[in-house]
Coordinates of C-alpha atoms in Angstrom, one line a residue:
Chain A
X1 CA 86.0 14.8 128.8
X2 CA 82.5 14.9 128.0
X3 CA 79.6 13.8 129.2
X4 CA 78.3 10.5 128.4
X5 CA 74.3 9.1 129.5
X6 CA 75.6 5.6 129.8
X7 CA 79.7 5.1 130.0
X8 CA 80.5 2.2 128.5
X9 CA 84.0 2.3 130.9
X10 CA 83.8 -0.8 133.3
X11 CA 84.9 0.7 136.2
X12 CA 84.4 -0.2 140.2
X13 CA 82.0 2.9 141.2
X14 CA 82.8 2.0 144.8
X15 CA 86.2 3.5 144.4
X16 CA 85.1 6.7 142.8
X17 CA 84.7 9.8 144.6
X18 CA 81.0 11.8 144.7
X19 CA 81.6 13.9 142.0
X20 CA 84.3 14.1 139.4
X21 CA 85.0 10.6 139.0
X22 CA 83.9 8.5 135.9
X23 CA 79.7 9.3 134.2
X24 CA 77.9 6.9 135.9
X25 CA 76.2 4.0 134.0
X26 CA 74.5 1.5 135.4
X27 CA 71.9 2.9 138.2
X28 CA 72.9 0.1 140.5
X29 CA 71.8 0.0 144.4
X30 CA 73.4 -3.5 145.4
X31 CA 76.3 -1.4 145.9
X32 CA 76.8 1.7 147.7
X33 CA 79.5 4.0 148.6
X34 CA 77.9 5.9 150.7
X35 CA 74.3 4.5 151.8
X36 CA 73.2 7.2 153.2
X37 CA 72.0 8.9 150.0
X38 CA 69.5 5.7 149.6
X39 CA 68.0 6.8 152.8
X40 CA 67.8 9.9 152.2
X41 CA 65.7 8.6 149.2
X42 CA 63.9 6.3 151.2
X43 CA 62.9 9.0 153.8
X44 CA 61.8 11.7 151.1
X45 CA 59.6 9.1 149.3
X46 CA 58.3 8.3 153.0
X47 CA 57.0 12.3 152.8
X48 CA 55.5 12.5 149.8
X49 CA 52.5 14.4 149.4
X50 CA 50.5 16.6 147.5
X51 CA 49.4 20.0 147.7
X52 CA 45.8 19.8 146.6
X53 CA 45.7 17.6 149.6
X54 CA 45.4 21.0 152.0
X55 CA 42.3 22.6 151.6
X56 CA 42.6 26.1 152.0
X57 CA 38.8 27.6 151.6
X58 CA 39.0 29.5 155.2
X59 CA 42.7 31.1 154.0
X60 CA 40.9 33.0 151.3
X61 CA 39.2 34.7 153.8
X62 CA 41.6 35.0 156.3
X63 CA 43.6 36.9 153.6
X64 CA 40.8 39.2 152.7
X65 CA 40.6 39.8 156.3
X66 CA 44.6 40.9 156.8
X67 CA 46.1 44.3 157.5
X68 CA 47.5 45.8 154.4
X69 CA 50.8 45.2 155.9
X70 CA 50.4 42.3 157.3
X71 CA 49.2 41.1 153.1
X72 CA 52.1 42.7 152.4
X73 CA 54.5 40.6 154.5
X74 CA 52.3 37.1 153.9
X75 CA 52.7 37.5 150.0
X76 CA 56.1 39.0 149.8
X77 CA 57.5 35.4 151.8
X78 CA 55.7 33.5 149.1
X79 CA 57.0 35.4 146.1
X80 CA 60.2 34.7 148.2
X81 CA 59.9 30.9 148.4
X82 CA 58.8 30.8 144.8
X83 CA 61.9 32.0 144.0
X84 CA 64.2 29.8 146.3
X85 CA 62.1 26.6 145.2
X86 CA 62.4 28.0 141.2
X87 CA 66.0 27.4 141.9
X88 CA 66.0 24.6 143.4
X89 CA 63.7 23.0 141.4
X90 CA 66.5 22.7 138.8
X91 CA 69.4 23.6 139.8
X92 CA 70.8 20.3 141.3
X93 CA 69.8 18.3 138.3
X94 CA 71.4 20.8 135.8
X95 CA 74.6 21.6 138.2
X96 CA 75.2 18.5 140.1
X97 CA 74.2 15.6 137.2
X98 CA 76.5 16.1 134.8
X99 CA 79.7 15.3 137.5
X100 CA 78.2 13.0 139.9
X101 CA 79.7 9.5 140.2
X102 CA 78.2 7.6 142.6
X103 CA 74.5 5.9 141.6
X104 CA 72.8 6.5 144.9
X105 CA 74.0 10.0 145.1
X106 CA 72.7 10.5 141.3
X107 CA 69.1 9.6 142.9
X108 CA 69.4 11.2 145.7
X109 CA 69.6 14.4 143.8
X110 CA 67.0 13.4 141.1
X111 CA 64.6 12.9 144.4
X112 CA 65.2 16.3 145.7
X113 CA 65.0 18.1 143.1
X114 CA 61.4 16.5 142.5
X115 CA 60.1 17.3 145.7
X116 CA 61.1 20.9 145.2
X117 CA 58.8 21.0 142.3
X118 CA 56.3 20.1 145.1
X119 CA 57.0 23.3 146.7
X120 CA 57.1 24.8 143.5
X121 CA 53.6 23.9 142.6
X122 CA 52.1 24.0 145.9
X123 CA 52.8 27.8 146.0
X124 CA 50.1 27.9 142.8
X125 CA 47.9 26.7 144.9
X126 CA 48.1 28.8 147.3
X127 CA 48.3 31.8 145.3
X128 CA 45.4 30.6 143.3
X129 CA 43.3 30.0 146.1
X130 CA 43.8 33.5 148.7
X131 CA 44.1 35.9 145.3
X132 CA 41.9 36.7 142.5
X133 CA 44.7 37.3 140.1
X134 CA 47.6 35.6 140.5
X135 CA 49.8 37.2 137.5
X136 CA 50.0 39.8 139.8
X137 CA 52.2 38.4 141.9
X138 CA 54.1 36.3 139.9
X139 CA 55.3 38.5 137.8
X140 CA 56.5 40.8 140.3
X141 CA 59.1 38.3 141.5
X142 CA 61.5 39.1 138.6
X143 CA 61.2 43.0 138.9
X144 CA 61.3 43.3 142.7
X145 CA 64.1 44.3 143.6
X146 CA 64.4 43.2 147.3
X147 CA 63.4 39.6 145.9
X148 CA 66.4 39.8 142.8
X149 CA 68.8 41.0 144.6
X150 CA 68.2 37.6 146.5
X151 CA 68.2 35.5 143.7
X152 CA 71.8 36.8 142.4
X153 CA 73.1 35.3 145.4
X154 CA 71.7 31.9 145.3
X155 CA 72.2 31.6 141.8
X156 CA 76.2 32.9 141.4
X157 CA 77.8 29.7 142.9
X158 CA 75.5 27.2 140.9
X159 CA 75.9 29.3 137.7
X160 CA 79.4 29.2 138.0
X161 CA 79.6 25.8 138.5
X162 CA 77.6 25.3 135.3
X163 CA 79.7 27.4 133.5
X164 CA 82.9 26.3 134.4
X165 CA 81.6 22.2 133.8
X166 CA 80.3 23.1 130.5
X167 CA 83.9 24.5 129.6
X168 CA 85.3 21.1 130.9
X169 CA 83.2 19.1 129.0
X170 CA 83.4 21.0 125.4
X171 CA 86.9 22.8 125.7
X172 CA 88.8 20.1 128.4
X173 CA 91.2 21.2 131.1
X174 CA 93.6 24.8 130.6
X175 CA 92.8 28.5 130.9
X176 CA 90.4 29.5 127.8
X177 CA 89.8 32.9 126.9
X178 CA 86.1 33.7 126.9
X179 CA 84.2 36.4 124.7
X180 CA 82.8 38.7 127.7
X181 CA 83.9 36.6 130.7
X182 CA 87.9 37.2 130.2
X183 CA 90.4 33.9 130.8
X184 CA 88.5 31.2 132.6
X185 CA 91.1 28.6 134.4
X186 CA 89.4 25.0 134.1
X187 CA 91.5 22.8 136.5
X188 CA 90.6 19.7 138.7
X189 CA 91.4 22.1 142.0
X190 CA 89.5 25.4 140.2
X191 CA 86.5 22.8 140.0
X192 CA 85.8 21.1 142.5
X193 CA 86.3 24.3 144.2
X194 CA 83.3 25.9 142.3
X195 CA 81.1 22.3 143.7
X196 CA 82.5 23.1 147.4
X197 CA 81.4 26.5 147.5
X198 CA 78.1 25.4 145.5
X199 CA 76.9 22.8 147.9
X200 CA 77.7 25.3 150.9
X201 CA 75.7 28.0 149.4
X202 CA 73.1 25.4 148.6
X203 CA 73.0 24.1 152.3
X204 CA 72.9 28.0 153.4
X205 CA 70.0 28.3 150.9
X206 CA 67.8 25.2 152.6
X207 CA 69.2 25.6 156.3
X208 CA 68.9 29.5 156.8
X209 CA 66.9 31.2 153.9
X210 CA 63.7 29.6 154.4
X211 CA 63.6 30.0 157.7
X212 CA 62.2 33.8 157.9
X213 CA 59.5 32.9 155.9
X214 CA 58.5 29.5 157.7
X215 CA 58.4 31.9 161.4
X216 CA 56.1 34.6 159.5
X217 CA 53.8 31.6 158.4
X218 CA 53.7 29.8 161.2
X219 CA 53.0 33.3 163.6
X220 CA 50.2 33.5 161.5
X221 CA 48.7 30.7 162.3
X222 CA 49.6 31.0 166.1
X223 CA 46.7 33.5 165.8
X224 CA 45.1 30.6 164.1
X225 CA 45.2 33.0 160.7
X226 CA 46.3 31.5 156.7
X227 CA 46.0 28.1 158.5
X228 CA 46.0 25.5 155.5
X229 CA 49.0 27.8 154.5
X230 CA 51.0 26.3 157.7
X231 CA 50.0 23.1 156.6
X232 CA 51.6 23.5 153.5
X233 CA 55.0 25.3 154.8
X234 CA 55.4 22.5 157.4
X235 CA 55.1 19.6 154.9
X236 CA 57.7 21.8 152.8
X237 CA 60.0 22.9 156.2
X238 CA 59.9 18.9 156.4
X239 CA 61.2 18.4 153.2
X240 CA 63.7 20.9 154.0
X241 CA 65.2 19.4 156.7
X242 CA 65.7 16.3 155.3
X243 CA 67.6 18.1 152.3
X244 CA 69.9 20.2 154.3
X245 CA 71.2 16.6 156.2
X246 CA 71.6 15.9 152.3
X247 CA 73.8 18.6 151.8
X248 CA 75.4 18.6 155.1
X249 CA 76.3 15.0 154.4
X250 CA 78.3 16.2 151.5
X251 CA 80.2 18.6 152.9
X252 CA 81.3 16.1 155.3
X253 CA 82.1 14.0 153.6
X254 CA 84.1 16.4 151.5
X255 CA 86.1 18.1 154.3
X256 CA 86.6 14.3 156.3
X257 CA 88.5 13.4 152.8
X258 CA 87.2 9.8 153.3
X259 CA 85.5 10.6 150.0
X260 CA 87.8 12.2 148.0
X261 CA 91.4 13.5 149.6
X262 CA 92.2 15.9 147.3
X263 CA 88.3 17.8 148.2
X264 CA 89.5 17.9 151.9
X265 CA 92.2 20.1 151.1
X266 CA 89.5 22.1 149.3
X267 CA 87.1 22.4 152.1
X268 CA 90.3 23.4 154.6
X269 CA 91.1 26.1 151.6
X270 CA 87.8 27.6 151.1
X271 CA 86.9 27.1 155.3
X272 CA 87.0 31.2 155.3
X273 CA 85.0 31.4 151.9
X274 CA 82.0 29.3 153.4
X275 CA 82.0 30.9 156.7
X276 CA 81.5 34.3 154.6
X277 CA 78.5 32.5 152.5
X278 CA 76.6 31.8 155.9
X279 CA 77.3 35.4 157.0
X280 CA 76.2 37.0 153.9
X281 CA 73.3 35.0 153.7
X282 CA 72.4 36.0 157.2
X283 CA 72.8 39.5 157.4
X284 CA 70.8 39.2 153.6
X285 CA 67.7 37.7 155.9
X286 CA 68.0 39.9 158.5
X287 CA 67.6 43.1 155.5
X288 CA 64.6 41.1 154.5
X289 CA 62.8 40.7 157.4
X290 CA 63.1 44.9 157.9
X291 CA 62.2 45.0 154.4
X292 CA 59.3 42.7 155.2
X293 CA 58.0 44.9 158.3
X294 CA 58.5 47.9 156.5
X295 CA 54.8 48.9 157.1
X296 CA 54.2 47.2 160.9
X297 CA 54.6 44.4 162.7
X298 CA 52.8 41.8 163.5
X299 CA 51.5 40.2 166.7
X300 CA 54.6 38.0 168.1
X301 CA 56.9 39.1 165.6
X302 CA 59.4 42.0 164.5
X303 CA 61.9 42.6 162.3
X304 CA 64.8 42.5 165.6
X305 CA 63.4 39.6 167.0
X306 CA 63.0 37.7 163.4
X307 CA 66.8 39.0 163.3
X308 CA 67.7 37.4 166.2
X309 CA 66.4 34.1 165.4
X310 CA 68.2 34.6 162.0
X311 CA 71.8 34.7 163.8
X312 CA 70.5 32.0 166.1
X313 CA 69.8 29.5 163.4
X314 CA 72.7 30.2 161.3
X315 CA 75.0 29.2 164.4
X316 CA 73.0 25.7 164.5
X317 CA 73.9 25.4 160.7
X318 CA 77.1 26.2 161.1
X319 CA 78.2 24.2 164.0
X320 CA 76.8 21.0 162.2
X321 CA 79.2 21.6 158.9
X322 CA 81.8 21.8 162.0
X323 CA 82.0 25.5 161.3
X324 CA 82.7 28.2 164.4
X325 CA 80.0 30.0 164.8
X326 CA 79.8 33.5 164.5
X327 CA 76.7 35.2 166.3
X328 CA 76.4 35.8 169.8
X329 CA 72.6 35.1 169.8
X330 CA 73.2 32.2 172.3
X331 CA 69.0 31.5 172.4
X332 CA 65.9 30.8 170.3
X333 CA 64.2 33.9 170.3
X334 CA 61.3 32.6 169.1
X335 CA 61.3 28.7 170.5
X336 CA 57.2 28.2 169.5
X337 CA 58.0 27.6 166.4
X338 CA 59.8 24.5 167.2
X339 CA 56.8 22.5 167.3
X340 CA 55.7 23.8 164.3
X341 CA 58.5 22.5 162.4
X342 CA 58.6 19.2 164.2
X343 CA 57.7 16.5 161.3
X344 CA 56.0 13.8 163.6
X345 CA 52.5 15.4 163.7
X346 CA 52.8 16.4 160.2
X347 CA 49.1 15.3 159.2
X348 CA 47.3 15.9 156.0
X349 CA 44.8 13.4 155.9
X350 CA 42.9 12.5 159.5
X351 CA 43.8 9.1 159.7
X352 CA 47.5 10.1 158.8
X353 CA 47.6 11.9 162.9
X354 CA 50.0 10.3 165.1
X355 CA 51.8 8.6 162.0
X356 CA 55.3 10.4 161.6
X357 CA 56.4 9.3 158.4
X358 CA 53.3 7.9 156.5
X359 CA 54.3 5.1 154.0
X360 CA 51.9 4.3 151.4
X361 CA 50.5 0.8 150.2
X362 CA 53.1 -0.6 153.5
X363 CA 52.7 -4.9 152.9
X364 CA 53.6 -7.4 155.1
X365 CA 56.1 -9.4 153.6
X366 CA 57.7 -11.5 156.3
X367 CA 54.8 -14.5 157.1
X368 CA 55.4 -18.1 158.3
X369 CA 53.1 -21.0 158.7
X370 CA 52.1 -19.8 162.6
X371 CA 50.5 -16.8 160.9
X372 CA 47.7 -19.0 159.6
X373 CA 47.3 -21.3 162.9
X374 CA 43.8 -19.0 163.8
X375 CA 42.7 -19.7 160.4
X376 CA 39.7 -22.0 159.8
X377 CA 38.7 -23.5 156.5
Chain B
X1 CA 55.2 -12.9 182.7
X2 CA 57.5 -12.4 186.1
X3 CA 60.1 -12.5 183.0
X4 CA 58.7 -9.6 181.7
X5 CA 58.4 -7.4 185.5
X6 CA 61.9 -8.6 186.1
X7 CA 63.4 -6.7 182.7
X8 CA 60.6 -3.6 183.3
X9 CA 61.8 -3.3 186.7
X10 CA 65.8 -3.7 185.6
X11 CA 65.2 -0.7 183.1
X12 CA 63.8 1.7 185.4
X13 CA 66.7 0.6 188.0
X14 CA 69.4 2.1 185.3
X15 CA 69.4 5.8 185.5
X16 CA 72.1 7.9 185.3
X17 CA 73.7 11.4 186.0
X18 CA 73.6 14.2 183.7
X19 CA 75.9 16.9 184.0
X20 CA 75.4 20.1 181.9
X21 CA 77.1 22.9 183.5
X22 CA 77.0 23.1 187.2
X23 CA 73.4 21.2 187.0
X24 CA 72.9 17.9 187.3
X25 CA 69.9 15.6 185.9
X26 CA 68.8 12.1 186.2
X27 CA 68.2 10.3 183.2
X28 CA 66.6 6.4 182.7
X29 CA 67.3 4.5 179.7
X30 CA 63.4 4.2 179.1
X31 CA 63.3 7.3 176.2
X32 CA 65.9 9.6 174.3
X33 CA 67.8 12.2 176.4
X34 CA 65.4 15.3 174.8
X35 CA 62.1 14.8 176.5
X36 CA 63.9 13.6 179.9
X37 CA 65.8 17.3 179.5
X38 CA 62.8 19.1 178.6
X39 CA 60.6 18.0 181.4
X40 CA 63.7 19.1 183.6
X41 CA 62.9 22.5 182.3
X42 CA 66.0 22.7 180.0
X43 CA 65.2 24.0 176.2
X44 CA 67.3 22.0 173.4
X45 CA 66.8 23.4 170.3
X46 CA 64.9 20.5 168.1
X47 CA 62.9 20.2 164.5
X48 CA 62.3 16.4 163.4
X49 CA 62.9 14.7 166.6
X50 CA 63.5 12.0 164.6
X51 CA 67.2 12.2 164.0
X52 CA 67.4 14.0 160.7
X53 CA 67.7 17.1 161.1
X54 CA 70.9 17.7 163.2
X55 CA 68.9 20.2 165.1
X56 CA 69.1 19.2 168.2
X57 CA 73.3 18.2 168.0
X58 CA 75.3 19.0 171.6
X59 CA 78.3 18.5 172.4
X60 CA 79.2 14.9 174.6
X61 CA 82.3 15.6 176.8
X62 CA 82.3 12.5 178.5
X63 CA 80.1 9.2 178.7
X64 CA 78.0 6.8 176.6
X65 CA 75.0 7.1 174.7
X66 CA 73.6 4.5 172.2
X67 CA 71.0 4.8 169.2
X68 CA 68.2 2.2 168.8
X69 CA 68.8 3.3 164.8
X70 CA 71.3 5.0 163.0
X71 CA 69.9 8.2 162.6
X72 CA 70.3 9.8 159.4
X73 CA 72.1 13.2 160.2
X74 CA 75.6 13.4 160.3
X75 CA 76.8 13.0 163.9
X76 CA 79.9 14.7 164.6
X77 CA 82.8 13.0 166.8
X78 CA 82.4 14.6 170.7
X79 CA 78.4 14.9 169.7
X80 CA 75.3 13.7 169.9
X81 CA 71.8 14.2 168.9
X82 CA 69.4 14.3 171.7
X83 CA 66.5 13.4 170.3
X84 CA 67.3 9.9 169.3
X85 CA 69.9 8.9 172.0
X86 CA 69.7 6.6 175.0
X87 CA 71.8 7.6 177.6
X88 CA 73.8 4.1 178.7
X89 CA 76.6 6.1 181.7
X90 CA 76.6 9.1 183.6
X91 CA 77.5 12.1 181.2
X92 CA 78.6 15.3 180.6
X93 CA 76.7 17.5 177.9
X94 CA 77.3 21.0 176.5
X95 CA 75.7 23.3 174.2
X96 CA 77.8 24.3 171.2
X97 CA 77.7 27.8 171.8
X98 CA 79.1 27.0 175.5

């Protein structure tokens, strides 16, 4: 099979499963298999913004102003971010595109991926803005060990993925023998496995891995410190949130085998596989946040409380993929930073305040002849 | 306008009984369970409050609750999200590490 931009096939697409089914063709929304996906969309359009919106003139000196250590601990968390939203930035389109069957899905993804190149960007900008040189920095993200070692582990499952659909699509289904890589089995089971465990490590990546990086950010700014900074992570822990329902939503739908029965006996097989993925993940973040105080603390924060919050917030994950969950931390350590990452007083603009989910250009469609009775002519 | 009293009157009469534990709250139908359990001194976990991010999921042992719209997280069966629902019996709640 190989991939096709428009399949000329006339198929129903509300009989195909998410992924693996026939190339989608006609990006059709009268129709849905799953409507959730198109408000997902809706809700992520709903957030748009921009991240020349945030002005962040008093960061620069707030920066200037830091401990060494506490510099230390504000720029390693971007170069961290930078890397998670590199991935991201691409990843779903390049992995998830090329198999996805449903038209609303399709978008959904196109849509996420976009607003990860927000993040993306908006990390420039801050960089640009508290530093005089930001090569410095950037560069340092593919050497650093600490932050590589990191991006091996979000990377594997997607690359995999890639790898093994790209066989699919040029070589078709059977075991073929790879220069370098051995004898690689492409099967229906073999890949949809490779998607399960994809989308878990991808919902491990939004739901746990930011999250040491959002409490360092937003403990700064507690102290009223790298302020236009927290503007910026809680437009982008917003997004966030809304991407890891995205990804929850799939694996749901996977493992409830309403979608696709043959992926729920996937999701049962592999239950011990993504359980491991959130553990690893978590014990990874709880390395970086020792790796991050290294030098000192800072005010509100350490490296056994940020650990603690780590195990807490990877039992919330879990339980809402209907995993056990596997820390005893049974409290938020740290529960200020829940109204930091609430999204309803998300404001960039002054008259935005109070709005939760600003839509822009909003018109009035629905009128009738009474709406005109207080007009004089 | 009596019209209007009557039915603002009738919705503060519903309240009902939470049970979480071996505590007991009153609830009204008036706003979601989350800020009636928080001003009881009770700490959900929460992000969006706006019934997206699963956040703020416990578990429903018994009871009714009702959404004014569908939120957008998954809701599992035996759960519900606090910061959306209305609370429409007495019920028993739990957290999920309970």
């Amino acid at each position: 099979m190989s991939y096709s931009t428009f399949n000329r096939k006339q198929f129903d697409s509300m009989k195909e499963p998410m992924f693996f089914g026939e190339n989608v063709n006609v990006a059709r929304y009268d129709q849905q298999k799953h409507p959730i996906f198109e408000k997902l969309i809706e809700k992520q359009l709903s957030f748009f913004w921009r991240p020349e919106e945030v002005d962040l003139s008093s960061d620069r000196k707030d920066f200037q102003q830091l401990a060494e250590h506490e510099q230390h601990i504000f720029l390693s968390n971007l170069k961290y971010q930078t890397l998670l939203d590199s991935v991201q930035g691409r990843s779903p389109n390049v992995a998830l595109l090329p198999i996805v069957s449903l038209p609303e899905l399709e978008t959904w993804i196109e849509t996420w991926s976009f607003s990860e190149t927000i993040h993306s960007r908006s990390y420039t900008h801050i960089i640009r803005n508290i530093v005089n040189d930001p090569t410095v920095i950037f560069d340092d993200i593919t050497v650093n060990t600490e932050i590589t070692k990191r991006a091996d582990s979000v990377s594997v499952y997607y690359d995999r993925l890639i790898e093994m659909v790209s066989l699919y699509n040029t070589l078709g289904m059977g075991t073929h023998h790879i220069p370098g890589k051995g004898s690689v089995e492409i099967s229906m089971p073999t890949l949809k496995k490779a998607l399960y465990l994809t989308i878990a490590s991808v919902n491990v990546l939004e739901a746990i891995r930011f999250y040491v990086s959002f409490a360092c950010s937003f403990a700064f700014a507690e102290r009223t410190l790298m302020e236009g900074n927290a503007k910026i992570i809680k437009l982008i822990a917003r997004d966030e949130a809304l991407h890891l329902t995205g990804t929850q939503h799939m694996l749901n739908l996977m493992a409830s085998g309403k979608d696709d029965p043959e992926m729920a006996m996937i999701a049962a097989e592999c239950q011990d596989e993504v359980r491991n993925i959130f553990i690893e993940a978590a014990e990874q973040e709880k390395e970086w946040a020792t790796y991050l105080f290294k030098d000192g603390s800072m005010i509100g924060l350490n490296a056994q409380i940020l650990s603690q919050y780590v195990e807490y917030i990877t039992n919330v994950r879990m339980q809402a993929v209907g995993l056990d969950t596997c820390f005893s931390t049974k409290h938020n350590p740290i529960p200020w930073i829940n109204a930091w990452l609430v999204s309803d007083n998300v404001q960039v603009a002054p008259q935005e305040a109070e709005i939760s989910s600003y839509l822009v250009g909003q018109t009035d469609n629905s009128l009738d002849d009474s709406d005109f009775d207080d007009f004089d002519l | 306008m009596t019209s209007i009293s009557k039915q603002d009157s009738l919705s503060k009469d519903l309240v009902h009984r939470v049970l979480l534990g071996k505590k007991q709250f009153l609830v009204t139908e008036d706003e979601p369970l989350l800020p009636q359990l928080e001003r009881a001194g009770i700490h959900i976990e929460y992000q969006c409050r706006e019934g997206y991010c699963s956040s703020c999921s416990i578990k429903l042992l018994w009871g009714q609750v009702e959404y004014p719209f569908e939120p957008l997280a998954w809701v599992h069966s035996g759960y519900m999200l606090a910061c959306c629902a209305i609370v429409k019996s007495d019920i028993e709640i739990a957290f999920f590490h309970d």
